Short mmCIF file of C-alpha atoms in Angstrom, two decimals:
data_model
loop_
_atom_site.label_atom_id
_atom_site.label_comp_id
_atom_site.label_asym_id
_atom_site.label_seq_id
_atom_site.Cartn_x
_atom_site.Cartn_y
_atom_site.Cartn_z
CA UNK A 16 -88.16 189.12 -77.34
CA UNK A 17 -89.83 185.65 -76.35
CA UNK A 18 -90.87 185.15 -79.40
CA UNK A 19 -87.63 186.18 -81.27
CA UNK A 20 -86.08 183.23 -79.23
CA UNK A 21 -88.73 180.93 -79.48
CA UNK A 22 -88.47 181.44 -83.47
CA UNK A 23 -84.28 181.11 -83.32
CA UNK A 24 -85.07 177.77 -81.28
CA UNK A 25 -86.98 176.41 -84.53
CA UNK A 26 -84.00 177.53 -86.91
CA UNK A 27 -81.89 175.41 -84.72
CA UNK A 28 -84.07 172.42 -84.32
CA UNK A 29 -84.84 173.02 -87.99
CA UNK A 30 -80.89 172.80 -89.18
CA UNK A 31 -80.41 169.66 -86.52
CA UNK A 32 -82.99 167.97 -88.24
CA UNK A 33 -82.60 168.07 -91.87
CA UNK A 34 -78.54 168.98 -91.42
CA UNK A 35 -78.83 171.83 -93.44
CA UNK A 36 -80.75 174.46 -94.86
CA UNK A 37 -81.23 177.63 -97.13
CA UNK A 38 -82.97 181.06 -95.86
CA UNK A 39 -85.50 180.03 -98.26
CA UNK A 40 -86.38 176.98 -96.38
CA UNK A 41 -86.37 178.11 -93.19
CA UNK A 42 -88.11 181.57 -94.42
CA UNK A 43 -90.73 178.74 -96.17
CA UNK A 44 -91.11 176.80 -93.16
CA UNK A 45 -91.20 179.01 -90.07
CA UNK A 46 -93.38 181.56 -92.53
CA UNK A 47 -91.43 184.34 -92.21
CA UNK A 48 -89.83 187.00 -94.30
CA UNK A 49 -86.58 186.43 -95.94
CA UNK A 50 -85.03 189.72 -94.35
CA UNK A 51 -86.48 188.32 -90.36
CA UNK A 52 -84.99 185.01 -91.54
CA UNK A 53 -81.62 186.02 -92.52
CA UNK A 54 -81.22 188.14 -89.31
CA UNK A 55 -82.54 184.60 -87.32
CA UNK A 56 -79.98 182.46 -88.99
CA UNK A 57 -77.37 185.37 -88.50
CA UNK A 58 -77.99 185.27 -84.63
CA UNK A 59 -77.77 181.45 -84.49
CA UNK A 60 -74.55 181.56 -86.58
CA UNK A 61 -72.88 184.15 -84.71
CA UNK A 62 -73.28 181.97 -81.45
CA UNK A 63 -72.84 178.97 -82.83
CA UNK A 64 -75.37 177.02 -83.04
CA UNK A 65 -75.37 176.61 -87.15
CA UNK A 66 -72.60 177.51 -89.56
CA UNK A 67 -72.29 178.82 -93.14
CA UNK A 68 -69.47 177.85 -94.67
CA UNK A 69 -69.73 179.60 -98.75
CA UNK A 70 -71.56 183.21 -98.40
CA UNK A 71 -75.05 182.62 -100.00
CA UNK A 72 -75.11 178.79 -99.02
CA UNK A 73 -76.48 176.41 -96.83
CA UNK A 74 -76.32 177.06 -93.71
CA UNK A 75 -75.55 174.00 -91.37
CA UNK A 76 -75.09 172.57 -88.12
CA UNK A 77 -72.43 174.48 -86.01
CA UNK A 78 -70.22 173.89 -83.17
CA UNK A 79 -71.98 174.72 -80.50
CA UNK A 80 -74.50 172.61 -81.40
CA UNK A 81 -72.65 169.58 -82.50
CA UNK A 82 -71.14 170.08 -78.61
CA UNK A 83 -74.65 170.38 -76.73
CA UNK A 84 -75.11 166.89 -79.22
CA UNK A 85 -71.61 165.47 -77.61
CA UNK A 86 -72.72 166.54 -74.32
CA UNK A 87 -75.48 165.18 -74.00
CA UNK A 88 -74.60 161.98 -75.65
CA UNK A 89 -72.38 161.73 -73.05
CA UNK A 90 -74.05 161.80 -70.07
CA UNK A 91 -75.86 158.71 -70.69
CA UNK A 92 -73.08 157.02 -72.43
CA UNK A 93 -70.44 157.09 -69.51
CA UNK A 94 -72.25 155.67 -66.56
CA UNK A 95 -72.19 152.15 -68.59
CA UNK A 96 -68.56 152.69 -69.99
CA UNK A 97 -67.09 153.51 -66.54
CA UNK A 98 -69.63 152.34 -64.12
CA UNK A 99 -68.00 149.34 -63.02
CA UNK A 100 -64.71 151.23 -62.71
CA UNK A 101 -66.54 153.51 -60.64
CA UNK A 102 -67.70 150.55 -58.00
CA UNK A 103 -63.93 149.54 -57.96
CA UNK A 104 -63.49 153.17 -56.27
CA UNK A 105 -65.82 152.61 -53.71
CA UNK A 106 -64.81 149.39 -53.18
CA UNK A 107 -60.94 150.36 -53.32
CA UNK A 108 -61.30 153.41 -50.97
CA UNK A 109 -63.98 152.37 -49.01
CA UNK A 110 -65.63 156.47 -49.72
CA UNK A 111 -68.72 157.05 -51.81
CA UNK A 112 -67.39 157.83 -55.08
CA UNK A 113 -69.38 159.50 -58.28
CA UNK A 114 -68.95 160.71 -61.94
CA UNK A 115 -69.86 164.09 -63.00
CA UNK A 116 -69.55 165.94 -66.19
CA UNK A 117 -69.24 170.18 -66.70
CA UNK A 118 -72.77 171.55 -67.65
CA UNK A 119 -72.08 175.63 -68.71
CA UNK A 120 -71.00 176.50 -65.01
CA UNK A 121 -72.11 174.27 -63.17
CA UNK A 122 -71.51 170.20 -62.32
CA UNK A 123 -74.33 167.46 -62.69
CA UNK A 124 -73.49 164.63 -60.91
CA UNK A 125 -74.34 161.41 -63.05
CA UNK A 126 -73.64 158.16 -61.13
CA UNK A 127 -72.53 157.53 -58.00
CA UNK A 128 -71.42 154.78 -55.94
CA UNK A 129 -71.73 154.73 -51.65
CA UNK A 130 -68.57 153.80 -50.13
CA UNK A 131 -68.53 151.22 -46.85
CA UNK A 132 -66.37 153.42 -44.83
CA UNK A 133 -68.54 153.16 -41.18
CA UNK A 134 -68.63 157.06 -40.83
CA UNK A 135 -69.40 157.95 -44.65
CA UNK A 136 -70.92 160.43 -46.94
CA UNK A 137 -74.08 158.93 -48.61
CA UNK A 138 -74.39 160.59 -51.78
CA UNK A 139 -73.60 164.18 -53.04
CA UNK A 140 -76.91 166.22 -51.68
CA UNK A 141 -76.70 169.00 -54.89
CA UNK A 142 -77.32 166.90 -57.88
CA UNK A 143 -76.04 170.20 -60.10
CA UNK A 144 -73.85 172.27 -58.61
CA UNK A 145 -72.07 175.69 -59.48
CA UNK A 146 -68.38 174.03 -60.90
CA UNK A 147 -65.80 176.67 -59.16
CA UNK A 148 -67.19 175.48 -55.63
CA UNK A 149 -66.63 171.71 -56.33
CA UNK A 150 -63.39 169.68 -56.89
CA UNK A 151 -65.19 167.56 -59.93
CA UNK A 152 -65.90 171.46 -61.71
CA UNK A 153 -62.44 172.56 -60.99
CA UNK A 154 -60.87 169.20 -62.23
CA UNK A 155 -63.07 169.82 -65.05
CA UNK A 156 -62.58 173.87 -65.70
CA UNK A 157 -58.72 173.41 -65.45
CA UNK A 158 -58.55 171.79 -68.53
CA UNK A 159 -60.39 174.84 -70.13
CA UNK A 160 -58.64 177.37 -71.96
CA UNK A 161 -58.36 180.82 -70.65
CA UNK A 162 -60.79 182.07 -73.24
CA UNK A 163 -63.12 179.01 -72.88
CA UNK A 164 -63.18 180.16 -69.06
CA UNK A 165 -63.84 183.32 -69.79
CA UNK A 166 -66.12 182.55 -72.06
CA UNK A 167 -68.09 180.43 -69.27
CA UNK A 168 -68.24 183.17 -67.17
CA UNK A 169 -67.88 186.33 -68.48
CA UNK A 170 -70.29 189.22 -66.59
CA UNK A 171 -71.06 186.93 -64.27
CA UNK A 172 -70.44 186.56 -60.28
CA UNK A 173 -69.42 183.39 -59.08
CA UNK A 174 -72.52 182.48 -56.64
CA UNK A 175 -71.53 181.94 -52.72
CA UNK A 176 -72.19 178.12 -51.99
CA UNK A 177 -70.87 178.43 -48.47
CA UNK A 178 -69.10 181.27 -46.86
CA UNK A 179 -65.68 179.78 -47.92
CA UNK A 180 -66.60 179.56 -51.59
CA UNK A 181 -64.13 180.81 -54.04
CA UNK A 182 -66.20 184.21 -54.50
CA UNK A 183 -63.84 185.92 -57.38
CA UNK A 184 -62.16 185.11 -60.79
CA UNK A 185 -58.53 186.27 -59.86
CA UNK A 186 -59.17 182.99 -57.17
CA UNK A 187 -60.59 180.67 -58.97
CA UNK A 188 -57.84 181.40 -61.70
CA UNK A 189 -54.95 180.94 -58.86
CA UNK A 190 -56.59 177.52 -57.78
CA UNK A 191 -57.20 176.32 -61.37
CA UNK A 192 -53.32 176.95 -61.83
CA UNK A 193 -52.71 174.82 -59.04
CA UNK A 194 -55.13 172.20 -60.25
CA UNK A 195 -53.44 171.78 -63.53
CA UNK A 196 -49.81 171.42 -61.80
CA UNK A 197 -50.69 168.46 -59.61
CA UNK A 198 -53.34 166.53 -61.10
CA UNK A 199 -56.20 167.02 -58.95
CA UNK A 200 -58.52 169.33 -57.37
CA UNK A 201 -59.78 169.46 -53.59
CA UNK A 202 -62.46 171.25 -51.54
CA UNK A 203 -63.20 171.37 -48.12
CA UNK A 204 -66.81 172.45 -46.93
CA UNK A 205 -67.14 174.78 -49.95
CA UNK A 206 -69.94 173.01 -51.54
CA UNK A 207 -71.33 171.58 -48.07
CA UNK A 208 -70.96 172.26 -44.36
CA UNK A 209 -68.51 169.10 -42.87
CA UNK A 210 -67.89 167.57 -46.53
CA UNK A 211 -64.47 167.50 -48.71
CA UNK A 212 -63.87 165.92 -51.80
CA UNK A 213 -60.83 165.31 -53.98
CA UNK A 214 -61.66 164.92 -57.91
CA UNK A 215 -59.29 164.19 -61.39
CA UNK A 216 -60.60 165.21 -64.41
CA UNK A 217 -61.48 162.18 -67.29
CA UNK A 218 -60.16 162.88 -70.48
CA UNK A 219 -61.11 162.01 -73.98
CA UNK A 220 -58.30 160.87 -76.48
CA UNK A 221 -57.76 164.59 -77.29
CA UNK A 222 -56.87 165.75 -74.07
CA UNK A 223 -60.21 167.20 -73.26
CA UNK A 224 -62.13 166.70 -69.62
CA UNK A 225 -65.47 165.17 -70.45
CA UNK A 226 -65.99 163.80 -66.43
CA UNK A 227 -64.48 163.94 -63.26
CA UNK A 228 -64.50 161.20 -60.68
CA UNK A 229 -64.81 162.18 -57.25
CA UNK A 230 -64.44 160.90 -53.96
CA UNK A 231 -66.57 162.29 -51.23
CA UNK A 232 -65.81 162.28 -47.50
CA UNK A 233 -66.35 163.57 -44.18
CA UNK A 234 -63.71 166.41 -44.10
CA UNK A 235 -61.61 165.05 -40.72
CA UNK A 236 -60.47 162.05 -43.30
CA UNK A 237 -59.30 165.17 -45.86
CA UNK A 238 -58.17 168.07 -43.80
CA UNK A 239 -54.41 167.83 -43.96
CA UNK A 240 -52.13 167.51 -46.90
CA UNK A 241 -50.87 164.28 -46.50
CA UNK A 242 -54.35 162.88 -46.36
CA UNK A 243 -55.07 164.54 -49.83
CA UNK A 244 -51.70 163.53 -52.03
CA UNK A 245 -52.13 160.09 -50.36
CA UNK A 246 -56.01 159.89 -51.36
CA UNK A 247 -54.68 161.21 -55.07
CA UNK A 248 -52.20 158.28 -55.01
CA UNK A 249 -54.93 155.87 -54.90
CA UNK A 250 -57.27 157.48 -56.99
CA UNK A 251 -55.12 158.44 -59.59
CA UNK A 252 -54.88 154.10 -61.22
CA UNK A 253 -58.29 154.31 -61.30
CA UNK A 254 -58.78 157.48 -63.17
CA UNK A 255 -55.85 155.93 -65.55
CA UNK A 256 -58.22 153.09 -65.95
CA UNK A 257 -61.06 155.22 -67.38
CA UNK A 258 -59.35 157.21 -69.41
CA UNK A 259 -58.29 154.03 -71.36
CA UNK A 260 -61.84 152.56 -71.15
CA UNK A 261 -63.05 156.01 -73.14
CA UNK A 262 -59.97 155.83 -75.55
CA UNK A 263 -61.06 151.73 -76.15
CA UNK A 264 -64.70 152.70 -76.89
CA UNK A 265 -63.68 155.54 -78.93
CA UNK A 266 -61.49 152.88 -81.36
CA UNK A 267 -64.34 150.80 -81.71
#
């Protein structure tokens, strides 16, 4: 088995490299049989990770991959696009504020920025953390579709952060729904004892969440729901402001 992976991670490293390939290549170069190297590039194909577009061609680089590409890319990309907008949170709101992007099921936070507030949240103390217990993963997984969702987490258990986690899919569907009608996402002490946070989803020019910005704070400041439409109020020109900072770069 480890070594049937370990060989389907060369096909794939193989096909980002040189774009694309034939079974003969990668049969030639991983020194394999043509009948183990058809079923490798099968395997990769049928999850994504290379394509084959005429039956007997080339086989190239698929969409999965071309995403983990994206995704990555990403992640180092959008602390300098929307960095300083980022700042003007803290600044603005006076709570620590970061940017996190959607990693399979879970968050990674990516930058953030410590607010002045005298009683404040430093920093988020999980650097990756399971999405569905986070208001930056359920900004993020409400712009999903319902298969991409259950793609994400299909046969698996959503893992207990905190006692009040969201612990089952029929919940984290009703709170997604929610999400999606009013903008933003919340949590209080789900991903840590005494914290809340209130996120909105960053979105690409095709509609698609590629970050969340968050704003972190001791959960007295977030615990009614006047404190969290009025927090959304203020957030909301600043997540309007890097949206159009991605769509600018993406014109350039």
């Amino acid at each position: 088995m480890l070594q049937t992976a370990e060989r389907a991670l060369h096909v794939v490293q193989l096909v980002a490299s040189r774009g694309e390939v034939t079974l003969t290549e990668v049969a030639g170069a991983l020194q394999l049989s043509p009948s183990m190297a058809h079923r490798l590039l099968r395997t990769c194909a049928d999850a994504g990770f290379v394509d084959q577009e005429l039956r007997n061609g080339p086989y190239t680089v698929g969409s999965v991959l071309r995403q983990v590409a994206a995704d990555v890319t990403r992640g180092s990309t959008l602390p300098t696009l929307l960095g300083g907008t980022l700042r003007q949170v803290a600044e603005g709101l006076l709570e620590t504020t970061s940017l996190a992007v959607l990693e399979g099921r879970n968050i990674r936070f990516i930058l953030t920025e410590e607010g002045t507030h005298l009683v404040r949240i430093a920093r988020p103390v999980r650097t990756v953390t399971p999405a569905h217990a986070t208001a930056a993963g359920r900004a993020m997984l409400a712009g999903l579709s319902d298969d991409e969702l259950a793609a994400r987490y299909q046969g698996m258990d959503l893992e207990t952060v905190q006692p009040g986690t969201i612990q089952d899919w029929v919940q984290l569907k009703a709170e997604l729904k929610k999400v999606r009608q009013r903008g933003w996402a919340i949590q209080v002490g789900e991903a840590q004892p005494g914290v809340a946070a209130l996120a909105m989803p960053i979105r690409d020019g095709l509609g698609h969440p590629v970050a969340a910005v968050t704003v972190t704070l001791p959960y007295l400041r977030l615990n009614r729901s006047d404190d969290a439409r009025s927090l959304a109020r203020r957030l909301r020109p600043f997540a309007d402001q890097m949206e159009r900072r991605l769509a600018s770069a993406a014109t350039r």
